[in-house]
mmCIF file of C-alpha atoms and ligand atoms in Angstrom:
data_model
loop_
_atom_site.group_PDB
_atom_site.id
_atom_site.type_symbol
_atom_site.label_atom_id
_atom_site.label_comp_id
_atom_site.label_asym_id
_atom_site.label_seq_id
_atom_site.Cartn_x
_atom_site.Cartn_y
_atom_site.Cartn_z
ATOM 1 C CA MET A 1 78.777 28.848 -59.772
ATOM 2 C CA ASN A 2 78.071 32.581 -59.744
ATOM 3 C CA ILE A 3 79.104 34.347 -56.554
ATOM 4 C CA VAL A 4 77.923 37.843 -55.572
ATOM 5 C CA ILE A 5 80.099 39.538 -52.945
ATOM 6 C CA THR A 6 79.583 43.010 -51.490
ATOM 7 C CA GLY A 7 82.450 45.053 -50.100
ATOM 8 C CA ALA A 8 84.850 43.015 -52.218
ATOM 9 C CA SER A 9 87.527 45.612 -52.997
ATOM 10 C CA LYS A 10 89.543 44.806 -49.863
ATOM 11 C CA GLY A 11 89.612 43.052 -46.503
ATOM 12 C CA ILE A 12 87.392 40.070 -45.794
ATOM 13 C CA GLY A 13 85.317 40.548 -48.973
ATOM 14 C CA LYS A 14 88.400 40.426 -51.185
ATOM 15 C CA ALA A 15 89.673 37.288 -49.426
ATOM 16 C CA ILE A 16 86.289 35.626 -50.029
ATOM 17 C CA ALA A 17 86.396 36.685 -53.695
ATOM 18 C CA LYS A 18 89.865 35.193 -54.061
ATOM 19 C CA ILE A 19 89.038 31.810 -52.588
ATOM 20 C CA PHE A 20 85.965 31.381 -54.813
ATOM 21 C CA ALA A 21 87.958 32.591 -57.848
ATOM 22 C CA SER A 22 90.763 30.144 -57.137
ATOM 23 C CA ASN A 23 88.176 27.366 -57.173
ATOM 24 C CA GLY A 24 86.884 28.365 -60.622
ATOM 25 C CA HIS A 25 83.751 30.331 -59.749
ATOM 26 C CA ASN A 26 82.512 33.522 -61.457
ATOM 27 C CA LEU A 27 82.425 36.725 -59.416
ATOM 28 C CA PHE A 28 80.057 39.709 -59.292
ATOM 29 C CA LEU A 29 81.514 42.348 -57.020
ATOM 30 C CA CYS A 30 80.631 45.697 -55.513
ATOM 31 C CA SER A 31 82.009 48.448 -53.300
ATOM 32 C CA ARG A 32 81.817 52.259 -53.347
ATOM 33 C CA ASN A 33 85.256 53.262 -54.573
ATOM 34 C CA GLU A 34 85.369 52.386 -58.273
ATOM 35 C CA VAL A 35 89.159 52.645 -58.610
ATOM 36 C CA ALA A 36 89.842 50.219 -55.751
ATOM 37 C CA LEU A 37 87.111 47.863 -56.978
ATOM 38 C CA TYR A 38 88.432 47.720 -60.557
ATOM 39 C CA LYS A 39 91.973 47.250 -59.258
ATOM 40 C CA THR A 40 90.821 44.195 -57.292
ATOM 41 C CA MET A 41 88.866 42.918 -60.292
ATOM 42 C CA GLU A 42 91.917 43.245 -62.567
ATOM 43 C CA GLU A 43 94.195 41.602 -60.018
ATOM 44 C CA LEU A 44 91.872 38.605 -59.696
ATOM 45 C CA GLN A 45 91.221 38.377 -63.443
ATOM 46 C CA THR A 46 94.976 38.299 -64.146
ATOM 47 C CA GLN A 47 95.446 35.566 -61.570
ATOM 48 C CA PHE A 48 92.374 33.553 -62.568
ATOM 49 C CA ALA A 49 91.936 34.122 -66.303
ATOM 50 C CA ALA A 50 89.351 31.380 -66.859
ATOM 51 C CA ILE A 51 86.589 32.838 -64.710
ATOM 52 C CA GLU A 52 84.171 35.671 -65.464
ATOM 53 C CA ILE A 53 84.442 38.705 -63.164
ATOM 54 C CA LYS A 54 82.149 41.692 -63.283
ATOM 55 C CA ALA A 55 82.178 44.616 -60.873
ATOM 56 C CA LYS A 56 80.241 47.822 -60.430
ATOM 57 C CA ALA A 57 80.512 50.554 -57.823
ATOM 58 C CA PHE A 58 77.462 51.351 -55.708
ATOM 59 C CA ASP A 59 76.961 52.870 -52.279
ATOM 60 C CA LEU A 60 74.973 50.003 -50.826
ATOM 61 C CA SER A 61 73.717 52.080 -47.919
ATOM 62 C CA LYS A 62 71.552 53.863 -50.514
ATOM 63 C CA GLN A 63 71.762 51.803 -53.716
ATOM 64 C CA ALA A 64 71.491 48.151 -52.679
ATOM 65 C CA LYS A 65 68.441 47.634 -54.894
ATOM 66 C CA ASP A 66 70.307 49.196 -57.834
ATOM 67 C CA PHE A 67 73.181 46.747 -57.429
ATOM 68 C CA GLY A 68 70.666 43.881 -57.249
ATOM 69 C CA LYS A 69 68.897 45.124 -60.389
ATOM 70 C CA TRP A 70 72.248 45.357 -62.175
ATOM 71 C CA ILE A 71 72.990 41.715 -61.277
ATOM 72 C CA ASN A 72 69.525 40.690 -62.453
ATOM 73 C CA SER A 73 70.011 42.601 -65.729
ATOM 74 C CA LEU A 74 73.097 40.468 -66.476
ATOM 75 C CA GLY A 75 70.833 37.421 -66.608
ATOM 76 C CA VAL A 76 73.027 35.364 -64.283
ATOM 77 C CA THR A 77 71.699 32.868 -61.789
ATOM 78 C CA VAL A 78 73.032 33.735 -58.359
ATOM 79 C CA ASP A 79 74.293 30.649 -56.536
ATOM 80 C CA VAL A 80 76.022 32.311 -53.590
ATOM 81 C CA LEU A 81 75.415 35.761 -52.121
ATOM 82 C CA VAL A 82 77.840 37.115 -49.536
ATOM 83 C CA ASN A 83 76.524 40.168 -47.695
ATOM 84 C CA ASN A 84 79.853 41.448 -46.439
ATOM 85 C CA ALA A 85 79.934 45.239 -46.997
ATOM 86 C CA GLY A 86 80.115 47.022 -43.683
ATOM 87 C CA LEU A 87 81.650 49.875 -41.796
ATOM 88 C CA PHE A 88 82.897 50.089 -38.220
ATOM 89 C CA GLU A 89 82.254 53.440 -36.537
ATOM 90 C CA PRO A 90 83.260 53.113 -32.879
ATOM 91 C CA GLY A 91 81.244 54.982 -30.295
ATOM 92 C CA SER A 92 78.903 54.856 -27.333
ATOM 93 C CA VAL A 93 75.180 55.344 -27.299
ATOM 94 C CA TYR A 94 75.418 58.213 -24.827
ATOM 95 C CA ASN A 95 77.773 60.418 -26.830
ATOM 96 C CA GLU A 96 78.244 59.222 -30.414
ATOM 97 C CA PRO A 97 77.435 61.925 -32.992
ATOM 98 C CA GLU A 98 73.891 62.370 -34.273
ATOM 99 C CA GLY A 99 73.295 60.207 -37.347
ATOM 100 C CA VAL A 100 75.814 57.452 -36.576
ATOM 101 C CA LEU A 101 73.105 54.905 -35.837
ATOM 102 C CA GLU A 102 71.284 55.747 -39.082
ATOM 103 C CA ASN A 103 74.502 55.422 -41.092
ATOM 104 C CA GLN A 104 75.481 52.164 -39.424
ATOM 105 C CA ILE A 105 72.053 50.630 -39.917
ATOM 106 C CA GLU A 106 71.930 51.758 -43.551
ATOM 107 C CA THR A 107 75.424 50.427 -44.304
ATOM 108 C CA ASN A 108 75.485 47.268 -42.212
ATOM 109 C CA LEU A 109 71.847 46.145 -42.378
ATOM 110 C CA TYR A 110 69.784 47.838 -45.113
ATOM 111 C CA SER A 111 72.502 47.050 -47.685
ATOM 112 C CA ALA A 112 72.085 43.316 -47.035
ATOM 113 C CA TYR A 113 68.316 43.420 -46.557
ATOM 114 C CA HIS A 114 67.529 45.240 -49.801
ATOM 115 C CA LEU A 115 70.105 43.438 -51.933
ATOM 116 C CA THR A 116 68.884 40.065 -50.680
ATOM 117 C CA ARG A 117 65.259 40.975 -51.391
ATOM 118 C CA THR A 118 66.174 42.033 -54.925
ATOM 119 C CA LEU A 119 68.087 38.832 -55.693
ATOM 120 C CA LEU A 120 65.893 36.330 -53.845
ATOM 121 C CA PRO A 121 63.110 35.902 -56.427
ATOM 122 C CA GLY A 122 65.663 34.643 -58.979
ATOM 123 C CA MET A 123 67.438 32.482 -56.422
ATOM 124 C CA MET A 124 64.137 30.956 -55.257
ATOM 125 C CA GLU A 125 62.967 30.201 -58.802
ATOM 126 C CA ASN A 126 65.917 28.385 -60.256
ATOM 127 C CA PRO A 127 66.758 24.777 -59.525
ATOM 128 C CA SER A 128 69.493 24.191 -57.035
ATOM 129 C CA THR A 129 73.124 23.449 -57.868
ATOM 130 C CA SER A 130 74.911 20.461 -56.317
ATOM 131 C CA SER A 131 75.550 22.056 -52.938
ATOM 132 C CA GLY A 132 72.466 24.279 -53.054
ATOM 133 C CA ARG A 133 72.047 28.029 -53.162
ATOM 134 C CA HIS A 134 73.580 29.884 -50.255
ATOM 135 C CA ILE A 135 73.507 33.279 -48.539
ATOM 136 C CA PHE A 136 76.264 34.283 -46.129
ATOM 137 C CA ASN A 137 75.681 37.254 -43.841
ATOM 138 C CA ILE A 138 78.787 38.743 -42.277
ATOM 139 C CA CYS A 139 77.742 39.659 -38.777
ATOM 140 C CA SER A 140 80.338 40.031 -35.995
ATOM 141 C CA ILE A 141 80.995 38.933 -32.442
ATOM 142 C CA ALA A 142 79.471 42.388 -31.827
ATOM 143 C CA SER A 143 76.197 40.692 -32.919
ATOM 144 C CA LEU A 144 76.461 38.294 -29.996
ATOM 145 C CA GLN A 145 77.544 40.417 -27.067
ATOM 146 C CA ALA A 146 77.771 44.057 -26.100
ATOM 147 C CA TYR A 147 81.162 45.616 -25.454
ATOM 148 C CA LYS A 148 82.558 49.044 -24.636
ATOM 149 C CA ASN A 149 82.744 51.391 -27.617
ATOM 150 C CA GLY A 150 80.350 49.157 -29.579
ATOM 151 C CA GLY A 151 77.475 51.628 -29.727
ATOM 152 C CA ALA A 152 75.656 51.940 -33.032
ATOM 153 C CA TYR A 153 77.949 49.406 -34.750
ATOM 154 C CA SER A 154 77.032 46.679 -32.307
ATOM 155 C CA ILE A 155 73.338 47.602 -32.528
ATOM 156 C CA SER A 156 73.482 47.323 -36.339
ATOM 157 C CA LYS A 157 75.253 43.958 -36.105
ATOM 158 C CA PHE A 158 72.670 42.602 -33.638
ATOM 159 C CA ALA A 159 70.089 43.627 -36.257
ATOM 160 C CA MET A 160 72.066 41.845 -38.974
ATOM 161 C CA ASP A 161 71.959 38.716 -36.834
ATOM 162 C CA GLY A 162 68.180 39.045 -36.535
ATOM 163 C CA PHE A 163 67.916 39.457 -40.306
ATOM 164 C CA SER A 164 70.042 36.378 -40.860
ATOM 165 C CA LYS A 165 68.129 34.194 -38.387
ATOM 166 C CA ASN A 166 64.771 35.139 -39.906
ATOM 167 C CA LEU A 167 66.052 34.509 -43.424
ATOM 168 C CA ARG A 168 67.333 31.071 -42.391
ATOM 169 C CA GLU A 169 63.850 30.068 -41.202
ATOM 170 C CA GLU A 170 62.158 31.473 -44.305
ATOM 171 C CA MET A 171 64.507 29.884 -46.839
ATOM 172 C CA LYS A 172 64.616 26.319 -45.487
ATOM 173 C CA GLU A 173 61.801 25.098 -47.712
ATOM 174 C CA TYR A 174 63.263 26.786 -50.794
ATOM 175 C CA GLY A 175 66.566 24.943 -50.587
ATOM 176 C CA ILE A 176 68.496 28.138 -49.948
ATOM 177 C CA LYS A 177 71.015 27.859 -47.140
ATOM 178 C CA VAL A 178 71.665 30.822 -44.867
ATOM 179 C CA THR A 179 74.813 31.107 -42.774
ATOM 180 C CA ALA A 180 75.540 33.845 -40.242
ATOM 181 C CA VAL A 181 79.266 34.519 -39.829
ATOM 182 C CA TYR A 182 80.472 36.059 -36.561
ATOM 183 C CA PRO A 183 84.143 37.022 -36.761
ATOM 184 C CA GLY A 184 86.112 38.500 -33.898
ATOM 185 C CA ALA A 185 88.973 40.850 -34.778
ATOM 186 C CA VAL A 186 90.323 40.340 -38.308
ATOM 187 C CA LEU A 187 93.338 42.216 -39.674
ATOM 188 C CA THR A 188 91.942 44.548 -42.364
ATOM 189 C CA ASP A 189 92.033 48.298 -43.078
ATOM 190 C CA ALA A 190 89.310 48.603 -40.444
ATOM 191 C CA TRP A 191 92.138 48.043 -37.918
ATOM 192 C CA GLY A 192 94.368 50.816 -39.288
ATOM 193 C CA ASN A 193 98.047 50.310 -38.385
ATOM 194 C CA PHE A 194 97.453 47.547 -35.850
ATOM 195 C CA ASP A 195 100.705 45.647 -35.210
ATOM 196 C CA ASN A 196 99.825 41.991 -35.763
ATOM 197 C CA SER A 197 103.376 40.680 -35.771
ATOM 198 C CA LYS A 198 102.418 38.360 -32.885
ATOM 199 C CA ASN A 199 99.250 37.123 -34.658
ATOM 200 C CA ARG A 200 97.056 38.568 -31.938
ATOM 201 C CA ILE A 201 94.143 38.912 -34.369
ATOM 202 C CA MET A 202 92.949 36.818 -37.324
ATOM 203 C CA GLU A 203 93.616 37.037 -41.055
ATOM 204 C CA ALA A 204 90.876 37.776 -43.611
ATOM 205 C CA ASP A 205 91.731 34.466 -45.242
ATOM 206 C CA ASP A 206 90.681 32.599 -42.070
ATOM 207 C CA VAL A 207 87.118 33.858 -42.539
ATOM 208 C CA ALA A 208 87.218 33.175 -46.292
ATOM 209 C CA GLN A 209 88.331 29.568 -45.770
ATOM 210 C CA MET A 210 85.456 28.857 -43.379
ATOM 211 C CA ILE A 211 82.936 30.373 -45.771
ATOM 212 C CA TYR A 212 84.236 28.388 -48.709
ATOM 213 C CA ALA A 213 84.172 25.155 -46.680
ATOM 214 C CA ALA A 214 80.576 25.833 -45.579
ATOM 215 C CA SER A 215 79.566 26.357 -49.219
ATOM 216 C CA GLN A 216 80.794 22.887 -50.172
ATOM 217 C CA LEU A 217 78.514 20.638 -48.105
ATOM 218 C CA SER A 218 75.832 18.403 -49.579
ATOM 219 C CA THR A 219 72.370 19.877 -50.264
ATOM 220 C CA GLY A 220 71.021 18.336 -47.061
ATOM 221 C CA ALA A 221 73.426 20.144 -44.710
ATOM 222 C CA CYS A 222 73.529 23.802 -43.687
ATOM 223 C CA VAL A 223 76.155 25.441 -41.470
ATOM 224 C CA GLU A 224 73.936 27.916 -39.620
ATOM 225 C CA GLU A 225 76.601 29.796 -37.695
ATOM 226 C CA ILE A 226 80.333 30.332 -37.963
ATOM 227 C CA VAL A 227 81.930 31.925 -34.886
ATOM 228 C CA LEU A 228 85.636 32.736 -35.204
ATOM 229 C CA ARG A 229 87.769 34.333 -32.537
ATOM 230 C CA PRO A 230 91.471 35.071 -32.222
ATOM 231 C CA GLN A 231 93.266 32.187 -30.475
ATOM 232 C CA LEU A 232 93.836 34.417 -27.404
ATOM 233 C CA GLY A 233 90.188 35.496 -27.411
ATOM 234 C CA ASP A 234 88.666 38.913 -28.000
ATOM 235 C CA LEU A 235 90.744 42.038 -27.513
HETATM 236 N N1 LIG B 301 87.801 43.398 -39.509
HETATM 237 C C1 LIG B 301 87.184 42.962 -38.427
HETATM 238 O O1 LIG B 301 87.789 42.886 -37.335
HETATM 239 C C2 LIG B 301 85.752 42.526 -38.491
HETATM 240 C C3 LIG B 301 85.234 41.788 -37.421
HETATM 241 C C4 LIG B 301 83.915 41.371 -37.455
HETATM 242 C C5 LIG B 301 83.136 41.675 -38.534
HETATM 243 N N2 LIG B 301 83.637 42.400 -39.574
HETATM 244 C C6 LIG B 301 82.750 42.698 -40.696
HETATM 245 O O2 LIG B 301 83.293 42.190 -41.879
HETATM 246 C C7 LIG B 301 82.871 42.983 -42.989
HETATM 247 C C8 LIG B 301 84.089 43.408 -43.801
HETATM 248 O O3 LIG B 301 84.918 44.177 -42.956
HETATM 249 P P1 LIG B 301 86.454 44.443 -43.270
HETATM 250 O O4 LIG B 301 87.153 44.460 -41.985
HETATM 251 O O5 LIG B 301 86.929 43.559 -44.372
HETATM 252 O O6 LIG B 301 86.376 45.961 -43.747
HETATM 253 P P2 LIG B 301 87.201 46.780 -44.840
HETATM 254 O O7 LIG B 301 88.566 46.212 -45.042
HETATM 255 O O8 LIG B 301 87.056 48.199 -44.422
HETATM 256 O O9 LIG B 301 86.364 46.519 -46.175
HETATM 257 C C9 LIG B 301 85.025 46.900 -46.257
HETATM 258 C C10 LIG B 301 84.532 46.696 -47.670
HETATM 259 O O10 LIG B 301 83.167 47.134 -47.747
HETATM 260 C C11 LIG B 301 83.048 48.189 -48.710
HETATM 261 N N3 LIG B 301 81.999 49.117 -48.275
HETATM 262 C C12 LIG B 301 81.938 49.815 -47.121
HETATM 263 N N4 LIG B 301 80.836 50.568 -47.091
HETATM 264 C C13 LIG B 301 80.169 50.329 -48.269
HETATM 265 C C14 LIG B 301 78.973 50.820 -48.842
HETATM 266 N N5 LIG B 301 78.228 51.742 -48.217
HETATM 267 N N6 LIG B 301 78.610 50.375 -50.063
HETATM 268 C C15 LIG B 301 79.378 49.465 -50.722
HETATM 269 N N7 LIG B 301 80.504 48.962 -50.224
HETATM 270 C C16 LIG B 301 80.902 49.393 -49.017
HETATM 271 C C17 LIG B 301 84.461 48.799 -48.763
HETATM 272 O O11 LIG B 301 84.755 49.499 -49.955
HETATM 273 P P3 LIG B 301 84.437 51.081 -50.117
HETATM 274 O O12 LIG B 301 84.941 51.735 -48.877
HETATM 275 O O13 LIG B 301 85.134 51.495 -51.371
HETATM 276 O O14 LIG B 301 82.974 51.153 -50.244
HETATM 277 C C18 LIG B 301 85.307 47.528 -48.679
HETATM 278 O O15 LIG B 301 85.322 46.863 -49.927
HETATM 279 C C19 LIG B 301 82.073 44.148 -42.393
HETATM 280 O O16 LIG B 301 80.706 43.869 -42.451
HETATM 281 C C20 LIG B 301 82.565 44.180 -40.952
HETATM 282 O O17 LIG B 301 81.626 44.760 -40.077
HETATM 283 C C21 LIG B 301 84.933 42.820 -39.586
#
């Protein structure tokens, strides 16, 4: 299968790339920083020599359609799309800087919306693979409930949830599965130097494993939502 993953240079996106690679699937990856992206591509290619990996840097807050057109120009059939790229800018509605909402919506929602729209015609045309075509949208527990310091990030993730739910309804009859993923805290660069020696928060691989498992069901079954929280609950 051909797997498109955004924000794949590190964190949750990289863990998702690795689990699909280790199961023999081809990867088409994107993030902004070209050096970090190519480093990840090389690392995975060395580990999993038999698969095809292609990567290209785009700022998906502005260039999501360009990334989609690049994928389409490669002539590959997209089996799985993972809309993972995102940015966490903490803040509160009443005092976060001007422009944060716009940036969060562009990065966390428009990236997924425009990329999906660019790839969907091809995905809708081609006959399904054994487990069906599949789109995963990485939302957040911040899509499900408000919390202090959520601000524009949480608003953008609620919007991502709305996008995902609408897409699920629309794609049922086309045999394309849509899964919304709602992780709680996951140890990635987004958490800076957080001390996780006591496993207070989750690993990126936990999210990747759930996504891979959901991609393996029969064509008649769709996991609509994956909610993951740290064992001790939210921070
Ligand atoms: N970590 C958590 O606790 C947590 C919890 C719930 C949900 N999430 C969600 O999970 C997703 C991944 O988060 P993460 O924690 O793995 O973050 P991360 O480690 O910071 O990785 C984010 C990835 O997205 C890329 N990216 C960011 N902005 C981009 C843009 N404008 N265009 C293209 N690529 C972009 C980054 O690369 P560049 O910087 O080079 O572009 C990187 O590859 C996000 O949507 C996040 O909101 C995370």
